[in-house]
Tab-separated table of C-alpha atoms in Angstrom:
chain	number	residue	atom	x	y	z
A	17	UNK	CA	0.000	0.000	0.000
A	18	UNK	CA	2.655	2.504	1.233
A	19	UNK	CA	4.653	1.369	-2.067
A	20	UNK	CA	1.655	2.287	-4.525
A	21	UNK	CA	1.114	5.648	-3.076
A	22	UNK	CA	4.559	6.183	-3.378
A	23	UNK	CA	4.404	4.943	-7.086
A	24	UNK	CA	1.210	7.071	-7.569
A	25	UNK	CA	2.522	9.890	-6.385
A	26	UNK	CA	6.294	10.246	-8.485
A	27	UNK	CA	3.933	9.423	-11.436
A	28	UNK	CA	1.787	12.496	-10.812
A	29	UNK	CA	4.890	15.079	-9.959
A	30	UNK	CA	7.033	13.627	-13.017
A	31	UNK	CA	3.910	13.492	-15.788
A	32	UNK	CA	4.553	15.726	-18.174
A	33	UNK	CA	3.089	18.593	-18.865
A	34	UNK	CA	2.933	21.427	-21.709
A	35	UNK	CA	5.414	24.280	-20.948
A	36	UNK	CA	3.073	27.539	-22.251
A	37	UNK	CA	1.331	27.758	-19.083
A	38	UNK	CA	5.348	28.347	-17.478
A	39	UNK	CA	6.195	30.397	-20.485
A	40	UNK	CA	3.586	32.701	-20.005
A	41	UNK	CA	4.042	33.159	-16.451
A	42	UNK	CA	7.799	33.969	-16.954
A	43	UNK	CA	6.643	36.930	-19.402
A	44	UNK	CA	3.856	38.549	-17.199
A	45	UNK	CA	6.528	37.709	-13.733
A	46	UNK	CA	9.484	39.799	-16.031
A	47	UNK	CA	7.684	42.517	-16.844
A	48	UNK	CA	6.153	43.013	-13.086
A	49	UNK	CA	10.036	42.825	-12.056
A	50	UNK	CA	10.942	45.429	-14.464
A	51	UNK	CA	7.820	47.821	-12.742
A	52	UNK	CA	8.909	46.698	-9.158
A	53	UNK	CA	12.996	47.808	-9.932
A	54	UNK	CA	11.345	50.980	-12.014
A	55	UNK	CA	9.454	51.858	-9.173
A	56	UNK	CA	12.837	52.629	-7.063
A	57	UNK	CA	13.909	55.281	-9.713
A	58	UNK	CA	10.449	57.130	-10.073
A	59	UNK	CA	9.832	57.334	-6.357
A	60	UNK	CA	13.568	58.253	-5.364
A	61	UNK	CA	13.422	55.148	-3.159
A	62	UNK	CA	17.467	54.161	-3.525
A	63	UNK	CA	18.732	57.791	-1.853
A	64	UNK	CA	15.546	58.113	0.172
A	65	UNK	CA	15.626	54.977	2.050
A	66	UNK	CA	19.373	53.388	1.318
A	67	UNK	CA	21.581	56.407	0.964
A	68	UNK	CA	20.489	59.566	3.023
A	69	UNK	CA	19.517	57.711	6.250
A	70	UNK	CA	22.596	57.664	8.613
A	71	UNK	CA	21.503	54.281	10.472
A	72	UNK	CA	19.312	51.485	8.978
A	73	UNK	CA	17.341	48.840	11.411
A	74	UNK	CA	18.938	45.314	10.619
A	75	UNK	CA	17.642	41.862	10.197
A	76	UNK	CA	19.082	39.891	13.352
A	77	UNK	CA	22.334	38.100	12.895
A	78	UNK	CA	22.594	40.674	9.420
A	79	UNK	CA	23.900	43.776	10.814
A	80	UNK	CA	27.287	43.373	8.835
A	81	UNK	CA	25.674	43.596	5.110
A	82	UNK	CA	26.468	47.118	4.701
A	83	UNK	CA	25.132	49.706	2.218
A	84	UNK	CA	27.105	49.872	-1.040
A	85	UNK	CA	28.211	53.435	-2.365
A	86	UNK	CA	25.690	54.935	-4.381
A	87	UNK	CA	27.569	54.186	-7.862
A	88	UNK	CA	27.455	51.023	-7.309
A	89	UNK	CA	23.898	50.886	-5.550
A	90	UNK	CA	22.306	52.840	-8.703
A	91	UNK	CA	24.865	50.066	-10.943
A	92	UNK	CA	22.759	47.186	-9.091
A	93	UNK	CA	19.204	48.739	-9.412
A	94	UNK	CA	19.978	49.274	-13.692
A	95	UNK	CA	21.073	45.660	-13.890
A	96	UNK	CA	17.578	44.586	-12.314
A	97	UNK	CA	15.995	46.134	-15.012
A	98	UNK	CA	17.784	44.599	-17.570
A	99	UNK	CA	17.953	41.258	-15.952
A	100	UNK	CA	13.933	41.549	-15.490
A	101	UNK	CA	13.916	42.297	-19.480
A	102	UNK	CA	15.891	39.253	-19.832
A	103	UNK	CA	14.068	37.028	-18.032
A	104	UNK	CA	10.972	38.081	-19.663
A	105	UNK	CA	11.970	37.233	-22.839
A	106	UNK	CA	14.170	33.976	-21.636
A	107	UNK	CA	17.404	34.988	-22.314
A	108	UNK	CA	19.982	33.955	-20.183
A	109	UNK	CA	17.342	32.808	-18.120
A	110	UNK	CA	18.752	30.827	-15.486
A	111	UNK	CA	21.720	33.475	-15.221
A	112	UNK	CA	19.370	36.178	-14.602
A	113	UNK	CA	16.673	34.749	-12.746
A	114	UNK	CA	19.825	33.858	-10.168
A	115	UNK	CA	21.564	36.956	-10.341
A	116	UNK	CA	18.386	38.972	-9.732
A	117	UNK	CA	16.899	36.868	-6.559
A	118	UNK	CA	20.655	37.890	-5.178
A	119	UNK	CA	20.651	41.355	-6.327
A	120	UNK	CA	17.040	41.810	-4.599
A	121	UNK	CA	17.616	39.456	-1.765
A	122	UNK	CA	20.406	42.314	-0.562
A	123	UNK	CA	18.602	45.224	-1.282
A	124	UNK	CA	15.864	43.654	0.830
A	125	UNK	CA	18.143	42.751	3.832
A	126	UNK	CA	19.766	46.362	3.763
A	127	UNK	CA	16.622	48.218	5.768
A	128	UNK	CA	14.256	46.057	7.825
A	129	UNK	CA	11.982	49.227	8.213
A	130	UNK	CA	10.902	49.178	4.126
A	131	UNK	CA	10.199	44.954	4.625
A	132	UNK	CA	7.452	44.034	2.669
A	133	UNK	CA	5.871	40.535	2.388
A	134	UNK	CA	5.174	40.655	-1.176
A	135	UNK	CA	8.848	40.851	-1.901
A	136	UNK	CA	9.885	38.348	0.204
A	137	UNK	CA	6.983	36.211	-1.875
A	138	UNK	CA	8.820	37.949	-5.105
A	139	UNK	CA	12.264	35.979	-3.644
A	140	UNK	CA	10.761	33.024	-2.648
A	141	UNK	CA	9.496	32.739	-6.499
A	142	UNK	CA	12.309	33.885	-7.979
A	143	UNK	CA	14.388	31.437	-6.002
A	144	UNK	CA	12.302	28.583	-7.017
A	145	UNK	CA	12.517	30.072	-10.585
A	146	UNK	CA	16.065	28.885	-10.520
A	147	UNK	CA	15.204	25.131	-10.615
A	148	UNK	CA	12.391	25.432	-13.448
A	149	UNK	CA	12.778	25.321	-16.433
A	150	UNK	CA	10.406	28.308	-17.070
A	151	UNK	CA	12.122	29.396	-20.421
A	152	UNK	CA	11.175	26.139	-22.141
A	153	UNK	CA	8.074	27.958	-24.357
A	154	UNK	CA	7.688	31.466	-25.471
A	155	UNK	CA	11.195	32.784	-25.069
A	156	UNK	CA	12.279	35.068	-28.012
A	157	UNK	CA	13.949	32.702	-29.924
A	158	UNK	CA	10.433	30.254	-29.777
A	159	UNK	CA	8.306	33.559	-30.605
A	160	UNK	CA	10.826	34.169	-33.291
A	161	UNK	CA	10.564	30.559	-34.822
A	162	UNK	CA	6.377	30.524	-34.500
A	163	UNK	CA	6.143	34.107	-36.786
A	164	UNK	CA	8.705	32.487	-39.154
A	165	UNK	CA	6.892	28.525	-39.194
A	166	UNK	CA	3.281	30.944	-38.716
A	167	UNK	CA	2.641	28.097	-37.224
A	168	UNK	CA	2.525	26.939	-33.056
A	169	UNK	CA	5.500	24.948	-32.455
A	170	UNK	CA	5.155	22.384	-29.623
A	171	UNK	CA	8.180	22.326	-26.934
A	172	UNK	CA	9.554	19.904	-24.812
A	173	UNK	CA	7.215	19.238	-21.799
A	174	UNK	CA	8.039	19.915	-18.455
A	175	UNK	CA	7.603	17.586	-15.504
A	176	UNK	CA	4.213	18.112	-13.826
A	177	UNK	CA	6.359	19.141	-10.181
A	178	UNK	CA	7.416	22.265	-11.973
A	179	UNK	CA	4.005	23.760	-11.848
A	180	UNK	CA	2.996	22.053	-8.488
A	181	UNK	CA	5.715	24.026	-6.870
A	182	UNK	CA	4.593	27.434	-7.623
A	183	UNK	CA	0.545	26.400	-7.013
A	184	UNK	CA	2.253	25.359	-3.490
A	185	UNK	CA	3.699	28.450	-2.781
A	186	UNK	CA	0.881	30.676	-3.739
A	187	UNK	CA	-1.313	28.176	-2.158
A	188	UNK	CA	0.610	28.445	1.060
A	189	UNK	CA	0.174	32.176	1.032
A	190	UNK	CA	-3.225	32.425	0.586
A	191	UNK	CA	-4.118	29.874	2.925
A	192	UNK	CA	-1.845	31.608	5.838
A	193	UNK	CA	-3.631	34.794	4.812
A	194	UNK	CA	-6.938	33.415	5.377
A	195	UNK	CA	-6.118	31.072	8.087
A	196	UNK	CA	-5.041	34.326	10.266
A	197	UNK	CA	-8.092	36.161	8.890
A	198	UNK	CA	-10.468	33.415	10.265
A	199	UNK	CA	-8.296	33.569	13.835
A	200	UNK	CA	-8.859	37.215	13.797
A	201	UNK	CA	-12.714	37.368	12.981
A	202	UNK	CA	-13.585	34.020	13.363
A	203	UNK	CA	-14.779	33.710	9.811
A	204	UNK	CA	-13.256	34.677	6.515
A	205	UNK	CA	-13.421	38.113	6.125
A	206	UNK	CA	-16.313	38.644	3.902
A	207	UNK	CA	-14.637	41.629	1.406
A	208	UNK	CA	-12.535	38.265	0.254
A	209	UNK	CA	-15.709	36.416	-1.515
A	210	UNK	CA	-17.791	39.805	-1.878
A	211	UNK	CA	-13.896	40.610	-4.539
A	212	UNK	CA	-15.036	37.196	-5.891
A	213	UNK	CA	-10.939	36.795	-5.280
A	214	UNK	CA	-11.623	34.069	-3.423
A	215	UNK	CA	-13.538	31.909	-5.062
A	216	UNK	CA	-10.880	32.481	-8.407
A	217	UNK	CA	-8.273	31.234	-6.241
A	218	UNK	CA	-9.814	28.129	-5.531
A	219	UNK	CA	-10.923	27.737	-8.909
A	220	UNK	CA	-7.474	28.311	-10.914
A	221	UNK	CA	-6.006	25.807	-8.228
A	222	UNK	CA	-8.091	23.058	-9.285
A	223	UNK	CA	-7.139	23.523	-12.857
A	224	UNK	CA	-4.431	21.386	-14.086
A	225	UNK	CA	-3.139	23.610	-16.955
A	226	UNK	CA	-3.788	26.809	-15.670
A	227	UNK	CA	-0.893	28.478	-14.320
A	228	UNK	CA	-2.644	29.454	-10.830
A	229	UNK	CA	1.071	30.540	-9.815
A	230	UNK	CA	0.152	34.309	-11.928
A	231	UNK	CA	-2.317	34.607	-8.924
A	232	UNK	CA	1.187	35.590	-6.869
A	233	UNK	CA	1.763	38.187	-9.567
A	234	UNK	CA	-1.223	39.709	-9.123
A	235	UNK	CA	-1.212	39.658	-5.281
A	236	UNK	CA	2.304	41.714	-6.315
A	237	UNK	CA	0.874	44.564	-8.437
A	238	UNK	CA	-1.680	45.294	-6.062
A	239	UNK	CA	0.760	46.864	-3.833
């Protein structure tokens, strides 16, 4: 018995699945990390929260990451945008979905009084970005090749874990959110199903194909 479920359950997390659904996610995820690094330039953020203060609050056991001159500081926030363009249209991909959770990992550790949940979501993604294969369908080179063929070009399948990963990290979210919600009220807050947000969670987790993970992008851009 314990065998079977075993069996059953590699079979489920290794059947593979089409890649467009990870593709697409990649592009919309890229172009939100190209707003989010933006955003830093057109508020003034960098000198207003990492270079004019005199002291910055520290994460516990962090205090020795210090604050990088401002050349190099305004250096790191230009390659974010350039790495986000990159892995939007999957090149490089692996490269710069590494190099950016580092990049933004750092500036995130530098001031623990701008900490914001939604970028430490942004991280945990990104991180688990590093292990997927995400570039597989509609990079530039595939868009390239489908306006050249005018035809849809099928790509390798990924392994059905890939997507499981993400839907278990949004799903882990979601379900802490509400979970303190109901210990708070005693019920789940009401503006959550009269949004109709709830229910579409629920929903795009129980599809297969749909890639429920672009629910964490949204929770992003609503900042």
């Amino acid at each position: 018995m314990r065998e079977k479920l075993i069996s059953n359950l590699f079979f489920r997390v290794s059947n593979p699945l089409p890649a467009w659904s990870l593709g697409f996610y990649r592009i919309v995820f890229g172009i939100l990390l190209f707003i989010l690094a933006f955003r830093y330039f057109s508020n003034g953020w960098i000198s207003k929260y990492f270079l004019d203060p005199s002291f910055h609050f520290k994460f516990y056991g962090l205090s020795w990451i210090a604050v990088f001159p401002a050349w190099i500081l305004y250096s790191l926030f230009v390659s974010l945008l350039f790495l986000a363009v990159f892995i939007s249209l999957g090149i490089f991909y692996r490269i710069s979905v590494l190099c950016f959770f580092l990049i933004f990992s750092y500036i995130n550790l530098l001031e623990v009084a701008v900490y914001l949940n939604h970028y430490y979501l942004v991280c945990l993604l990104l991180f688990l970005l590093i292990w997927i294969p995400a570039d597989r369908a509609l990079n530039i080179f595939h868009v390239f090749r489908i306006f050249k063929n005018k035809s849809i070009l099928e790509t390798d399948p990924v392994p059905a874990w890939n997507l499981y990963i993400l839907r278990f990290q949004i799903g882990v979210v979601y379900f802490l959110v509400e979970l303190v919600n109901w210990f708070q009220t005693g019920f789940l807050t009401r503006s959550r199903f009269e949004s109709g947000f709830f229910v579409i969670r629920i929903f795009l987790f129980l599809v297969r194909y749909f890639p429920c993970q672009l629910l964490g992008i949204f929770s992003v851009m609503r900042v």
